[in-house]
PDB file of C-alpha atoms in Angstrom:
ATOM      1  CA  MET A 920      62.948 -10.012 -46.900  1.00  0.00           C
ATOM      2  CA  CYS A 921      60.220  -9.571 -49.312  1.00  0.00           C
ATOM      3  CA  LEU A 922      58.220 -12.067 -47.026  1.00  0.00           C
ATOM      4  CA  LEU A 923      59.065 -10.145 -43.892  1.00  0.00           C
ATOM      5  CA  PHE A 924      57.886  -6.966 -45.628  1.00  0.00           C
ATOM      6  CA  PHE A 925      54.680  -8.554 -46.692  1.00  0.00           C
ATOM      7  CA  MET A 926      53.439  -9.730 -43.296  1.00  0.00           C
ATOM      8  CA  SER A 927      54.550  -6.312 -42.007  1.00  0.00           C
ATOM      9  CA  ALA A 928      52.270  -4.595 -44.349  1.00  0.00           C
ATOM     10  CA  MET A 929      49.320  -7.110 -43.512  1.00  0.00           C
ATOM     11  CA  LEU A 930      49.809  -6.395 -39.680  1.00  0.00           C
ATOM     12  CA  ALA A 931      49.482  -2.683 -40.130  1.00  0.00           C
ATOM     13  CA  LEU A 932      46.184  -2.871 -42.233  1.00  0.00           C
ATOM     14  CA  ALA A 933      44.974  -5.386 -39.579  1.00  0.00           C
ATOM     15  CA  GLY A 934      45.871  -2.663 -36.997  1.00  0.00           C
ATOM     16  CA  CYS A 935      44.141   0.099 -39.353  1.00  0.00           C
ATOM     17  CA  GLU A 936      40.889  -1.633 -39.402  1.00  0.00           C
ATOM     18  CA  VAL A 937      40.793  -2.244 -35.310  1.00  0.00           C
ATOM     19  CA  GLU A 938      41.405   1.539 -34.840  1.00  0.00           C
ATOM     20  CA  GLU A 939      38.957   2.513 -37.649  1.00  0.00           C
ATOM     21  CA  GLY A 940      36.310   0.012 -36.042  1.00  0.00           C
ATOM     22  CA  ALA A 941      36.755   1.468 -32.411  1.00  0.00           C
ATOM     23  CA  GLY A 942      36.479   4.943 -33.818  1.00  0.00           C
ATOM     24  CA  GLY A 943      33.535   4.213 -35.681  1.00  0.00           C
ATOM     25  CA  VAL A 944      31.628   3.197 -32.490  1.00  0.00           C
ATOM     26  CA  GLU A 945      33.001   6.279 -30.710  1.00  0.00           C
ATOM     27  CA  LYS A 946      31.834   8.605 -33.320  1.00  0.00           C
ATOM     28  CA  ALA A 947      28.156   6.638 -33.156  1.00  0.00           C
ATOM     29  CA  VAL A 948      27.967   6.927 -29.465  1.00  0.00           C
ATOM     30  CA  ALA A 949      28.949  10.551 -29.552  1.00  0.00           C
ATOM     31  CA  SER A 950      26.598  11.592 -32.184  1.00  0.00           C
ATOM     32  CA  ALA A 951      23.617   9.446 -31.197  1.00  0.00           C
ATOM     33  CA  GLU A 952      20.646  11.409 -29.593  1.00  0.00           C
ATOM     34  CA  VAL A 953      19.723   9.609 -26.322  1.00  0.00           C
ATOM     35  CA  THR A 954      15.921   9.898 -25.638  1.00  0.00           C
ATOM     36  CA  ILE A 955      15.364   9.201 -21.828  1.00  0.00           C
ATOM     37  CA  PRO A 956      11.256   8.316 -21.431  1.00  0.00           C
ATOM     38  CA  THR A 957       9.779  10.392 -18.709  1.00  0.00           C
ATOM     39  CA  PRO A 958       7.512   8.339 -16.462  1.00  0.00           C
ATOM     40  CA  PRO A 959       3.831   9.270 -16.613  1.00  0.00           C
ATOM     41  CA  VAL A 960       2.722  11.364 -13.259  1.00  0.00           C
ATOM     42  CA  SER A 961       0.055   8.652 -12.416  1.00  0.00           C
ATOM     43  CA  SER A 962       2.664   6.106 -12.164  1.00  0.00           C
ATOM     44  CA  PRO A 963       5.337   7.305  -9.089  1.00  0.00           C
ATOM     45  CA  THR A 964       6.870   3.848  -8.993  1.00  0.00           C
ATOM     46  CA  VAL A 965       8.411   4.025 -12.468  1.00  0.00           C
ATOM     47  CA  SER A 966      11.941   5.764 -12.443  1.00  0.00           C
ATOM     48  CA  PRO A 967      13.778   7.457 -15.198  1.00  0.00           C
ATOM     49  CA  GLU A 968      16.226   5.618 -17.058  1.00  0.00           C
ATOM     50  CA  PRO A 969      19.720   6.650 -16.157  1.00  0.00           C
ATOM     51  CA  THR A 970      21.559   9.298 -18.505  1.00  0.00           C
ATOM     52  CA  THR A 971      24.540   7.498 -18.796  1.00  0.00           C
ATOM     53  CA  SER A 972      24.768   3.945 -20.238  1.00  0.00           C
ATOM     54  CA  SER A 973      25.779   1.255 -17.942  1.00  0.00           C
ATOM     55  CA  HIS A 974      26.834  -1.265 -20.790  1.00  0.00           C
ATOM     56  CA  PRO A 975      30.141  -2.540 -19.747  1.00  0.00           C
ATOM     57  CA  SER A 976      31.112  -2.725 -23.527  1.00  0.00           C
ATOM     58  CA  LEU A 977      29.994   0.559 -24.372  1.00  0.00           C
ATOM     59  CA  GLY A 978      31.549   2.063 -21.296  1.00  0.00           C
ATOM     60  CA  SER A 979      35.188   0.797 -22.500  1.00  0.00           C
ATOM     61  CA  LEU A 980      34.952   1.710 -25.837  1.00  0.00           C
ATOM     62  CA  ILE A 981      34.350   5.364 -25.205  1.00  0.00           C
ATOM     63  CA  ASN A 982      36.861   5.198 -22.320  1.00  0.00           C
ATOM     64  CA  GLU A 983      34.482   6.044 -19.357  1.00  0.00           C
ATOM     65  CA  PRO A 984      35.632   4.733 -16.284  1.00  0.00           C
ATOM     66  CA  ALA A 985      33.738   1.579 -14.865  1.00  0.00           C
ATOM     67  CA  LYS A 986      31.295   2.044 -12.606  1.00  0.00           C
ATOM     68  CA  GLU A 987      30.486   0.401  -9.499  1.00  0.00           C
ATOM     69  CA  PRO A 988      27.676  -2.191  -9.268  1.00  0.00           C
ATOM     70  CA  ILE A 989      24.434  -0.834  -7.551  1.00  0.00           C
ATOM     71  CA  GLN A 990      23.957  -2.772  -4.607  1.00  0.00           C
ATOM     72  CA  PRO A 991      20.322  -3.456  -3.522  1.00  0.00           C
ATOM     73  CA  GLU A 992      19.185  -1.715  -0.216  1.00  0.00           C
ATOM     74  CA  VAL A 993      18.721  -3.958   2.705  1.00  0.00           C
ATOM     75  CA  GLU A 994      15.823  -2.929   4.437  1.00  0.00           C
ATOM     76  CA  ALA A 995      16.206  -2.547   8.349  1.00  0.00           C
ATOM     77  CA  VAL A 996      14.256  -4.600  10.586  1.00  0.00           C
ATOM     78  CA  PRO A 997      11.454  -2.117  11.737  1.00  0.00           C
ATOM     79  CA  ALA A 998      12.364  -0.852  15.275  1.00  0.00           C
ATOM     80  CA  PHE A 999       8.794  -1.202  16.100  1.00  0.00           C
ATOM     81  CA  ALA A1000       8.863  -5.189  15.699  1.00  0.00           C
ATOM     82  CA  SER A1001      10.601  -5.674  18.978  1.00  0.00           C
ATOM     83  CA  VAL A1002       8.290  -3.007  20.915  1.00  0.00           C
ATOM     84  CA  GLU A1003       4.952  -4.868  19.677  1.00  0.00           C
ATOM     85  CA  GLU A1004       6.582  -8.285  20.812  1.00  0.00           C
ATOM     86  CA  SER A1005       7.430  -6.793  24.203  1.00  0.00           C
ATOM     87  CA  LEU A1006       3.798  -5.457  24.693  1.00  0.00           C
ATOM     88  CA  ILE A1007       2.418  -8.842  23.365  1.00  0.00           C
ATOM     89  CA  ALA A1008       4.604 -10.688  26.083  1.00  0.00           C
ATOM     90  CA  ARG A1009       3.652  -8.318  28.889  1.00  0.00           C
ATOM     91  CA  TYR A1010      -0.187  -8.240  28.341  1.00  0.00           C
ATOM     92  CA  ALA A1011      -0.971 -11.729  27.102  1.00  0.00           C
ATOM     93  CA  SER A1012      -1.938 -13.292  29.919  1.00  0.00           C
ATOM     94  CA  VAL A1013      -3.637 -10.131  31.558  1.00  0.00           C
ATOM     95  CA  ILE A1014      -7.210 -10.756  32.065  1.00  0.00           C
ATOM     96  CA  PRO A1015      -9.863  -7.523  31.854  1.00  0.00           C
ATOM     97  CA  THR A1016     -12.174  -6.834  34.201  1.00  0.00           C
ATOM     98  CA  LYS A1017     -13.345  -3.616  33.319  1.00  0.00           C
ATOM     99  CA  TRP A1018     -15.728  -2.763  29.904  1.00  0.00           C
ATOM    100  CA  GLY A1019     -17.388   0.519  28.985  1.00  0.00           C
ATOM    101  CA  GLU A1020     -16.998   4.492  27.672  1.00  0.00           C
ATOM    102  CA  ARG A1021     -15.630   5.423  31.150  1.00  0.00           C
ATOM    103  CA  VAL A1022     -13.096   3.170  31.997  1.00  0.00           C
ATOM    104  CA  PRO A1023     -10.237   4.784  33.909  1.00  0.00           C
ATOM    105  CA  GLY A1024      -7.504   6.380  31.794  1.00  0.00           C
ATOM    106  CA  VAL A1025     -10.156   7.258  29.330  1.00  0.00           C
ATOM    107  CA  LYS A1026     -10.448  11.238  29.342  1.00  0.00           C
ATOM    108  CA  THR A1027     -13.879  12.846  29.071  1.00  0.00           C
ATOM    109  CA  ARG A1028     -13.719  16.471  29.955  1.00  0.00           C
ATOM    110  CA  LEU A1029     -11.350  19.601  29.523  1.00  0.00           C
ATOM    111  CA  HIS A1030      -9.345  20.709  32.490  1.00  0.00           C
ATOM    112  CA  THR A1031     -10.828  24.212  33.037  1.00  0.00           C
ATOM    113  CA  LYS A1032     -11.403  26.401  36.083  1.00  0.00           C
ATOM    114  CA  LYS A1033     -12.471  29.876  34.698  1.00  0.00           C
ATOM    115  CA  ASP A1034     -12.717  29.583  30.919  1.00  0.00           C
ATOM    116  CA  GLN A1035     -15.882  29.045  29.331  1.00  0.00           C
ATOM    117  CA  VAL A1036     -14.697  26.642  26.711  1.00  0.00           C
ATOM    118  CA  ILE A1037     -16.110  23.478  25.038  1.00  0.00           C
ATOM    119  CA  ALA A1038     -14.623  21.084  22.632  1.00  0.00           C
ATOM    120  CA  LEU A1039     -16.564  20.024  19.495  1.00  0.00           C
ATOM    121  CA  THR A1040     -15.525  16.462  18.359  1.00  0.00           C
ATOM    122  CA  PHE A1041     -16.960  15.045  15.168  1.00  0.00           C
ATOM    123  CA  ASP A1042     -16.340  11.249  14.299  1.00  0.00           C
ATOM    124  CA  ALA A1043     -15.826   9.773  10.749  1.00  0.00           C
ATOM    125  CA  CYS A1044     -16.380   6.234  10.964  1.00  0.00           C
ATOM    126  CA  GLY A1045     -15.867   4.955   7.872  1.00  0.00           C
ATOM    127  CA  GLY A1046     -17.183   1.428   6.131  1.00  0.00           C
ATOM    128  CA  LYS A1047     -19.870   0.679   3.707  1.00  0.00           C
ATOM    129  CA  GLU A1048     -22.853   2.880   5.431  1.00  0.00           C
ATOM    130  CA  GLY A1049     -20.448   5.401   7.468  1.00  0.00           C
ATOM    131  CA  SER A1050     -18.174   7.050   4.506  1.00  0.00           C
ATOM    132  CA  GLY A1051     -20.156  10.216   3.883  1.00  0.00           C
ATOM    133  CA  TYR A1052     -19.186  13.583   3.938  1.00  0.00           C
ATOM    134  CA  ASP A1053     -21.423  16.151   5.893  1.00  0.00           C
ATOM    135  CA  GLU A1054     -20.336  19.263   3.832  1.00  0.00           C
ATOM    136  CA  LYS A1055     -23.115  21.404   5.488  1.00  0.00           C
ATOM    137  CA  LEU A1056     -21.869  20.847   8.927  1.00  0.00           C
ATOM    138  CA  ILE A1057     -18.284  21.551   8.095  1.00  0.00           C
ATOM    139  CA  GLN A1058     -18.805  24.564   5.893  1.00  0.00           C
ATOM    140  CA  TYR A1059     -20.806  26.081   8.763  1.00  0.00           C
ATOM    141  CA  LEU A1060     -17.764  25.167  11.015  1.00  0.00           C
ATOM    142  CA  ILE A1061     -15.688  27.256   8.529  1.00  0.00           C
ATOM    143  CA  GLN A1062     -18.014  29.967   7.866  1.00  0.00           C
ATOM    144  CA  GLU A1063     -18.223  30.602  11.855  1.00  0.00           C
ATOM    145  CA  GLN A1064     -14.536  29.824  12.344  1.00  0.00           C
ATOM    146  CA  ILE A1065     -15.294  27.565  14.797  1.00  0.00           C
ATOM    147  CA  PRO A1066     -12.307  24.867  15.795  1.00  0.00           C
ATOM    148  CA  ALA A1067     -13.144  21.270  16.287  1.00  0.00           C
ATOM    149  CA  THR A1068     -11.547  18.118  16.676  1.00  0.00           C
ATOM    150  CA  LEU A1069     -12.005  15.255  13.865  1.00  0.00           C
ATOM    151  CA  PHE A1070     -11.589  11.673  14.839  1.00  0.00           C
ATOM    152  CA  ILE A1071     -11.269  10.092  11.304  1.00  0.00           C
ATOM    153  CA  ASN A1072     -11.182   6.264  10.385  1.00  0.00           C
ATOM    154  CA  ALA A1073      -8.855   4.830   7.823  1.00  0.00           C
ATOM    155  CA  ARG A1074     -11.625   3.687   5.577  1.00  0.00           C
ATOM    156  CA  TRP A1075     -13.169   7.052   5.687  1.00  0.00           C
ATOM    157  CA  ILE A1076      -9.860   8.207   4.375  1.00  0.00           C
ATOM    158  CA  ALA A1077      -9.771   5.780   1.872  1.00  0.00           C
ATOM    159  CA  VAL A1078     -12.993   6.766   0.431  1.00  0.00           C
ATOM    160  CA  ASN A1079     -12.477  10.578   0.633  1.00  0.00           C
ATOM    161  CA  PRO A1080      -8.813  11.351   0.301  1.00  0.00           C
ATOM    162  CA  SER A1081      -9.025  14.767  -1.467  1.00  0.00           C
ATOM    163  CA  ILE A1082     -11.391  15.932   1.389  1.00  0.00           C
ATOM    164  CA  PHE A1083      -9.395  14.431   4.130  1.00  0.00           C
ATOM    165  CA  GLN A1084      -6.472  16.482   2.714  1.00  0.00           C
ATOM    166  CA  ALA A1085      -8.631  19.650   2.420  1.00  0.00           C
ATOM    167  CA  LEU A1086      -9.679  19.023   6.180  1.00  0.00           C
ATOM    168  CA  ALA A1087      -6.126  18.490   7.396  1.00  0.00           C
ATOM    169  CA  SER A1088      -4.706  21.568   5.770  1.00  0.00           C
ATOM    170  CA  ASN A1089      -7.270  23.710   7.561  1.00  0.00           C
ATOM    171  CA  PRO A1090      -5.927  24.937  11.113  1.00  0.00           C
ATOM    172  CA  LEU A1091      -9.628  25.005  12.395  1.00  0.00           C
ATOM    173  CA  PHE A1092      -9.306  21.327  12.351  1.00  0.00           C
ATOM    174  CA  GLU A1093      -7.510  19.123  14.575  1.00  0.00           C
ATOM    175  CA  ILE A1094      -7.195  15.649  13.034  1.00  0.00           C
ATOM    176  CA  GLU A1095      -7.034  12.829  15.424  1.00  0.00           C
ATOM    177  CA  ASN A1096      -7.115   8.963  14.979  1.00  0.00           C
ATOM    178  CA  HIS A1097     -10.715   7.174  14.848  1.00  0.00           C
ATOM    179  CA  GLY A1098      -8.857   3.699  14.184  1.00  0.00           C
ATOM    180  CA  THR A1099      -8.255   1.517  11.554  1.00  0.00           C
ATOM    181  CA  GLU A1100     -11.389  -0.896  11.460  1.00  0.00           C
ATOM    182  CA  HIS A1101     -13.608   1.011  13.644  1.00  0.00           C
ATOM    183  CA  ARG A1102     -13.620  -1.557  16.327  1.00  0.00           C
ATOM    184  CA  PRO A1103     -13.875  -1.300  20.013  1.00  0.00           C
ATOM    185  CA  LEU A1104     -10.717  -1.635  21.664  1.00  0.00           C
ATOM    186  CA  SER A1105     -10.929  -4.954  23.477  1.00  0.00           C
ATOM    187  CA  MET A1106      -8.413  -7.736  24.620  1.00  0.00           C
ATOM    188  CA  THR A1107     -11.401 -10.333  24.288  1.00  0.00           C
ATOM    189  CA  GLY A1108     -13.505  -9.542  21.397  1.00  0.00           C
ATOM    190  CA  LYS A1109     -16.098  -7.991  23.213  1.00  0.00           C
ATOM    191  CA  LEU A1110     -18.855  -6.263  21.270  1.00  0.00           C
ATOM    192  CA  ALA A1111     -20.316  -2.818  21.628  1.00  0.00           C
ATOM    193  CA  TYR A1112     -23.325  -1.798  19.886  1.00  0.00           C
ATOM    194  CA  GLY A1113     -23.153  -5.215  17.895  1.00  0.00           C
ATOM    195  CA  ILE A1114     -19.574  -4.214  16.610  1.00  0.00           C
ATOM    196  CA  ALA A1115     -16.921  -6.997  17.507  1.00  0.00           C
ATOM    197  CA  GLY A1116     -14.004  -5.757  19.368  1.00  0.00           C
ATOM    198  CA  THR A1117     -10.214  -6.406  19.038  1.00  0.00           C
ATOM    199  CA  LYS A1118      -9.349  -9.929  20.225  1.00  0.00           C
ATOM    200  CA  ASN A1119      -5.704  -9.686  21.768  1.00  0.00           C
ATOM    201  CA  VAL A1120      -3.004  -7.626  22.255  1.00  0.00           C
ATOM    202  CA  GLN A1121      -1.670  -7.617  18.456  1.00  0.00           C
ATOM    203  CA  GLU A1122      -5.195  -6.450  17.349  1.00  0.00           C
ATOM    204  CA  VAL A1123      -5.448  -3.576  19.912  1.00  0.00           C
ATOM    205  CA  ILE A1124      -2.046  -2.329  18.749  1.00  0.00           C
ATOM    206  CA  HIS A1125      -2.681  -2.444  15.028  1.00  0.00           C
ATOM    207  CA  GLU A1126      -6.049  -0.651  15.552  1.00  0.00           C
ATOM    208  CA  MET A1127      -4.298   2.250  16.744  1.00  0.00           C
ATOM    209  CA  LYS A1128      -1.125   2.413  15.154  1.00  0.00           C
ATOM    210  CA  ASP A1129      -2.172   1.476  11.463  1.00  0.00           C
ATOM    211  CA  ASN A1130      -4.268   4.621  11.063  1.00  0.00           C
ATOM    212  CA  ALA A1131      -1.843   6.641  13.096  1.00  0.00           C
ATOM    213  CA  ASP A1132       1.130   5.761  10.807  1.00  0.00           C
ATOM    214  CA  GLN A1133      -1.316   6.711   7.778  1.00  0.00           C
ATOM    215  CA  ILE A1134      -2.175   9.918   8.988  1.00  0.00           C
ATOM    216  CA  GLU A1135       1.372  11.182   9.931  1.00  0.00           C
ATOM    217  CA  LYS A1136       2.315   9.981   6.387  1.00  0.00           C
ATOM    218  CA  LEU A1137      -0.614  12.123   4.903  1.00  0.00           C
ATOM    219  CA  THR A1138      -0.106  14.982   6.989  1.00  0.00           C
ATOM    220  CA  GLY A1139       3.330  15.319   8.698  1.00  0.00           C
ATOM    221  CA  ASN A1140       1.758  15.214  12.063  1.00  0.00           C
ATOM    222  CA  ARG A1141       1.314  12.058  14.193  1.00  0.00           C
ATOM    223  CA  PRO A1142      -2.276  12.049  16.042  1.00  0.00           C
ATOM    224  CA  LEU A1143      -2.124  12.230  19.814  1.00  0.00           C
ATOM    225  CA  PHE A1144      -5.641  11.442  20.702  1.00  0.00           C
ATOM    226  CA  PHE A1145      -7.145   8.026  19.759  1.00  0.00           C
ATOM    227  CA  ARG A1146     -11.147   7.285  20.090  1.00  0.00           C
ATOM    228  CA  SER A1147     -12.206   3.472  19.362  1.00  0.00           C
ATOM    229  CA  GLY A1148     -14.887   2.565  17.239  1.00  0.00           C
ATOM    230  CA  THR A1149     -18.394   3.040  19.671  1.00  0.00           C
ATOM    231  CA  ALA A1150     -16.001   4.883  22.255  1.00  0.00           C
ATOM    232  CA  PHE A1151     -15.684   1.391  24.432  1.00  0.00           C
ATOM    233  CA  TYR A1152     -12.458  -0.031  26.093  1.00  0.00           C
ATOM    234  CA  ASP A1153     -11.275  -2.459  28.607  1.00  0.00           C
ATOM    235  CA  GLU A1154      -8.849  -1.516  30.929  1.00  0.00           C
ATOM    236  CA  VAL A1155      -5.964  -3.623  29.561  1.00  0.00           C
ATOM    237  CA  ALA A1156      -6.256  -1.867  26.370  1.00  0.00           C
ATOM    238  CA  VAL A1157      -6.170   1.483  27.943  1.00  0.00           C
ATOM    239  CA  SER A1158      -2.700   0.542  29.445  1.00  0.00           C
ATOM    240  CA  VAL A1159      -1.799  -0.799  25.747  1.00  0.00           C
ATOM    241  CA  ALA A1160      -2.718   2.749  24.427  1.00  0.00           C
ATOM    242  CA  HIS A1161      -1.021   4.459  27.010  1.00  0.00           C
ATOM    243  CA  ASP A1162       2.302   2.358  26.369  1.00  0.00           C
ATOM    244  CA  LEU A1163       2.044   3.420  22.734  1.00  0.00           C
ATOM    245  CA  GLY A1164       1.779   7.212  23.617  1.00  0.00           C
ATOM    246  CA  PHE A1165      -1.853   7.843  22.879  1.00  0.00           C
ATOM    247  CA  GLU A1166      -4.408   9.389  24.823  1.00  0.00           C
ATOM    248  CA  LEU A1167      -7.858   8.440  24.900  1.00  0.00           C
ATOM    249  CA  ALA A1168     -10.386  10.775  24.386  1.00  0.00           C
ATOM    250  CA  GLY A1169     -13.848  10.072  25.529  1.00  0.00           C
ATOM    251  CA  TYR A1170     -16.600  12.518  25.693  1.00  0.00           C
ATOM    252  CA  SER A1171     -19.106  14.020  28.321  1.00  0.00           C
ATOM    253  CA  VAL A1172     -22.203  14.913  25.963  1.00  0.00           C
ATOM    254  CA  LEU A1173     -23.346  12.597  23.351  1.00  0.00           C
ATOM    255  CA  GLY A1174     -24.431  15.081  20.862  1.00  0.00           C
ATOM    256  CA  ASP A1175     -26.158  12.847  18.068  1.00  0.00           C
ATOM    257  CA  ALA A1176     -26.052   9.189  19.356  1.00  0.00           C
ATOM    258  CA  GLY A1177     -24.223   8.000  16.313  1.00  0.00           C
ATOM    259  CA  ALA A1178     -26.106  10.483  14.096  1.00  0.00           C
ATOM    260  CA  THR A1179     -29.309   8.758  15.187  1.00  0.00           C
ATOM    261  CA  TYR A1180     -30.858  12.095  16.794  1.00  0.00           C
ATOM    262  CA  ASN A1181     -33.238  14.380  15.251  1.00  0.00           C
ATOM    263  CA  THR A1182     -32.491  18.170  15.130  1.00  0.00           C
ATOM    264  CA  GLU A1183     -34.089  18.947  18.284  1.00  0.00           C
ATOM    265  CA  GLN A1184     -32.328  16.118  20.210  1.00  0.00           C
ATOM    266  CA  VAL A1185     -29.066  17.191  18.793  1.00  0.00           C
ATOM    267  CA  TYR A1186     -29.773  20.744  19.944  1.00  0.00           C
ATOM    268  CA  ASN A1187     -31.104  19.921  23.430  1.00  0.00           C
ATOM    269  CA  ALA A1188     -28.291  17.706  23.863  1.00  0.00           C
ATOM    270  CA  ILE A1189     -25.400  20.068  22.628  1.00  0.00           C
ATOM    271  CA  SER A1190     -27.164  23.450  23.967  1.00  0.00           C
ATOM    272  CA  LYS A1191     -27.024  21.967  27.655  1.00  0.00           C
ATOM    273  CA  ALA A1192     -23.163  21.357  27.577  1.00  0.00           C
ATOM    274  CA  SER A1193     -21.327  22.718  30.332  1.00  0.00           C
ATOM    275  CA  SER A1194     -17.836  24.381  30.400  1.00  0.00           C
ATOM    276  CA  GLY A1195     -15.200  21.693  29.862  1.00  0.00           C
ATOM    277  CA  SER A1196     -17.656  19.329  28.016  1.00  0.00           C
ATOM    278  CA  ILE A1197     -16.322  17.249  25.259  1.00  0.00           C
ATOM    279  CA  VAL A1198     -19.198  16.781  22.628  1.00  0.00           C
ATOM    280  CA  LEU A1199     -19.172  13.633  20.280  1.00  0.00           C
ATOM    281  CA  ALA A1200     -21.165  14.034  17.154  1.00  0.00           C
ATOM    282  CA  HIS A1201     -20.512  12.590  13.716  1.00  0.00           C
ATOM    283  CA  MET A1202     -19.616  14.419  10.377  1.00  0.00           C
ATOM    284  CA  ASN A1203     -19.896  11.164   7.836  1.00  0.00           C
ATOM    285  CA  HIS A1204     -23.794  11.174   7.923  1.00  0.00           C
ATOM    286  CA  PRO A1205     -25.176  14.030   5.408  1.00  0.00           C
ATOM    287  CA  GLU A1206     -28.309  12.568   5.370  1.00  0.00           C
ATOM    288  CA  LYS A1207     -29.155  13.002   8.900  1.00  0.00           C
ATOM    289  CA  ASP A1208     -30.061  15.597  11.390  1.00  0.00           C
ATOM    290  CA  THR A1209     -26.632  16.370  13.009  1.00  0.00           C
ATOM    291  CA  ALA A1210     -25.812  19.573  11.101  1.00  0.00           C
ATOM    292  CA  GLU A1211     -29.137  21.158  11.552  1.00  0.00           C
ATOM    293  CA  GLY A1212     -28.845  20.598  15.130  1.00  0.00           C
ATOM    294  CA  VAL A1213     -25.396  21.833  15.606  1.00  0.00           C
ATOM    295  CA  ILE A1214     -26.252  24.924  13.674  1.00  0.00           C
ATOM    296  CA  LYS A1215     -29.044  25.527  15.860  1.00  0.00           C
ATOM    297  CA  ALA A1216     -27.065  24.984  19.140  1.00  0.00           C
ATOM    298  CA  ILE A1217     -23.964  26.938  18.454  1.00  0.00           C
ATOM    299  CA  PRO A1218     -25.554  30.471  18.637  1.00  0.00           C
ATOM    300  CA  GLN A1219     -27.236  29.463  21.949  1.00  0.00           C
ATOM    301  CA  LEU A1220     -24.058  28.393  23.371  1.00  0.00           C
ATOM    302  CA  ARG A1221     -22.312  31.617  22.282  1.00  0.00           C
ATOM    303  CA  LYS A1222     -24.968  33.508  23.965  1.00  0.00           C
ATOM    304  CA  LEU A1223     -24.161  31.782  27.090  1.00  0.00           C
ATOM    305  CA  GLY A1224     -20.683  32.877  26.812  1.00  0.00           C
ATOM    306  CA  PHE A1225     -18.854  29.606  25.648  1.00  0.00           C
ATOM    307  CA  SER A1226     -16.061  29.692  23.188  1.00  0.00           C
ATOM    308  CA  PHE A1227     -14.782  26.600  21.387  1.00  0.00           C
ATOM    309  CA  VAL A1228     -11.399  24.965  21.383  1.00  0.00           C
ATOM    310  CA  GLN A1229      -9.501  22.019  20.090  1.00  0.00           C
ATOM    311  CA  LEU A1230      -8.516  18.913  22.350  1.00  0.00           C
ATOM    312  CA  ALA A1231      -5.131  19.559  21.755  1.00  0.00           C
ATOM    313  CA  SER A1232      -5.293  23.140  23.205  1.00  0.00           C
ATOM    314  CA  MET A1233      -6.268  21.743  26.523  1.00  0.00           C
ATOM    315  CA  GLU A1234      -5.476  19.205  29.282  1.00  0.00           C
ATOM    316  CA  LEU A1235      -8.095  16.591  29.676  1.00  0.00           C
ATOM    317  CA  ILE A1236      -9.121  15.126  32.635  1.00  0.00           C
ATOM    318  CA  GLY A1237     -11.501  11.810  33.429  1.00  0.00           C
ATOM    319  CA  SER A1238     -15.176  11.810  34.217  1.00  0.00           C
TER     320      SER A1238
END
């Protein structure tokens, strides 16, 4: 009997120690202050730590229900991959026969009958020598409330991200696509002004699509118009562009010849524009005379009764 009593007493004491140990952990978890580090603003990839511990032993000790393990997200195969494969298969063996700035399918004028309208378009080409910003030109357009269409290259955006966002947020300016690497749109790598063109269907696709994706991500709007580096195309690349949903915007008035014209040359070119003209000039060379020539030409065009429109507000036609 004594032996049984002694064993019962020992078991009771052991049970008390287990309960007391569990209670001590429970009290410690309840009373502890959990500090959750806040990720720095400059590191968007860092996520805050979860506010509730997911450690299984603590979860069982404080009687929390077990959490289902988080399943990793499976990235879906991009739908565009099949589109790209289809385009490559369709055009891989097609040999272009045309090359230039006025290949069929490139729109060079506004469709207008009575309205005296002109579209001013400015390219920002990017690259080592083409990533400047002609603030004088842009500020003049803002001051005079002159709408314009800006064709912007991915390299220029990379160097001028805050300026790009400011331009994109201003309703005076329509943001369009000037390519990813500023290359002529070719199926065979043809050169224009010493710049090597795209060499195959895949390069044609990504010269247009990659910068369009970037502009859409940054602005919420996908560009409709594309203008290649140098504004040169072959007719097969034109067909690929149309299959991707882009319109190709050429020009009818060479406003500054790649920012090489002096003030008088820019003025003479632009001031002679006719109704329906699409003027091509540049906004990435503040050291050149484009701004001065534009500033001199605009009042003359206004005196002649012209107003200015964005490309997206008009139907475009060929030469």
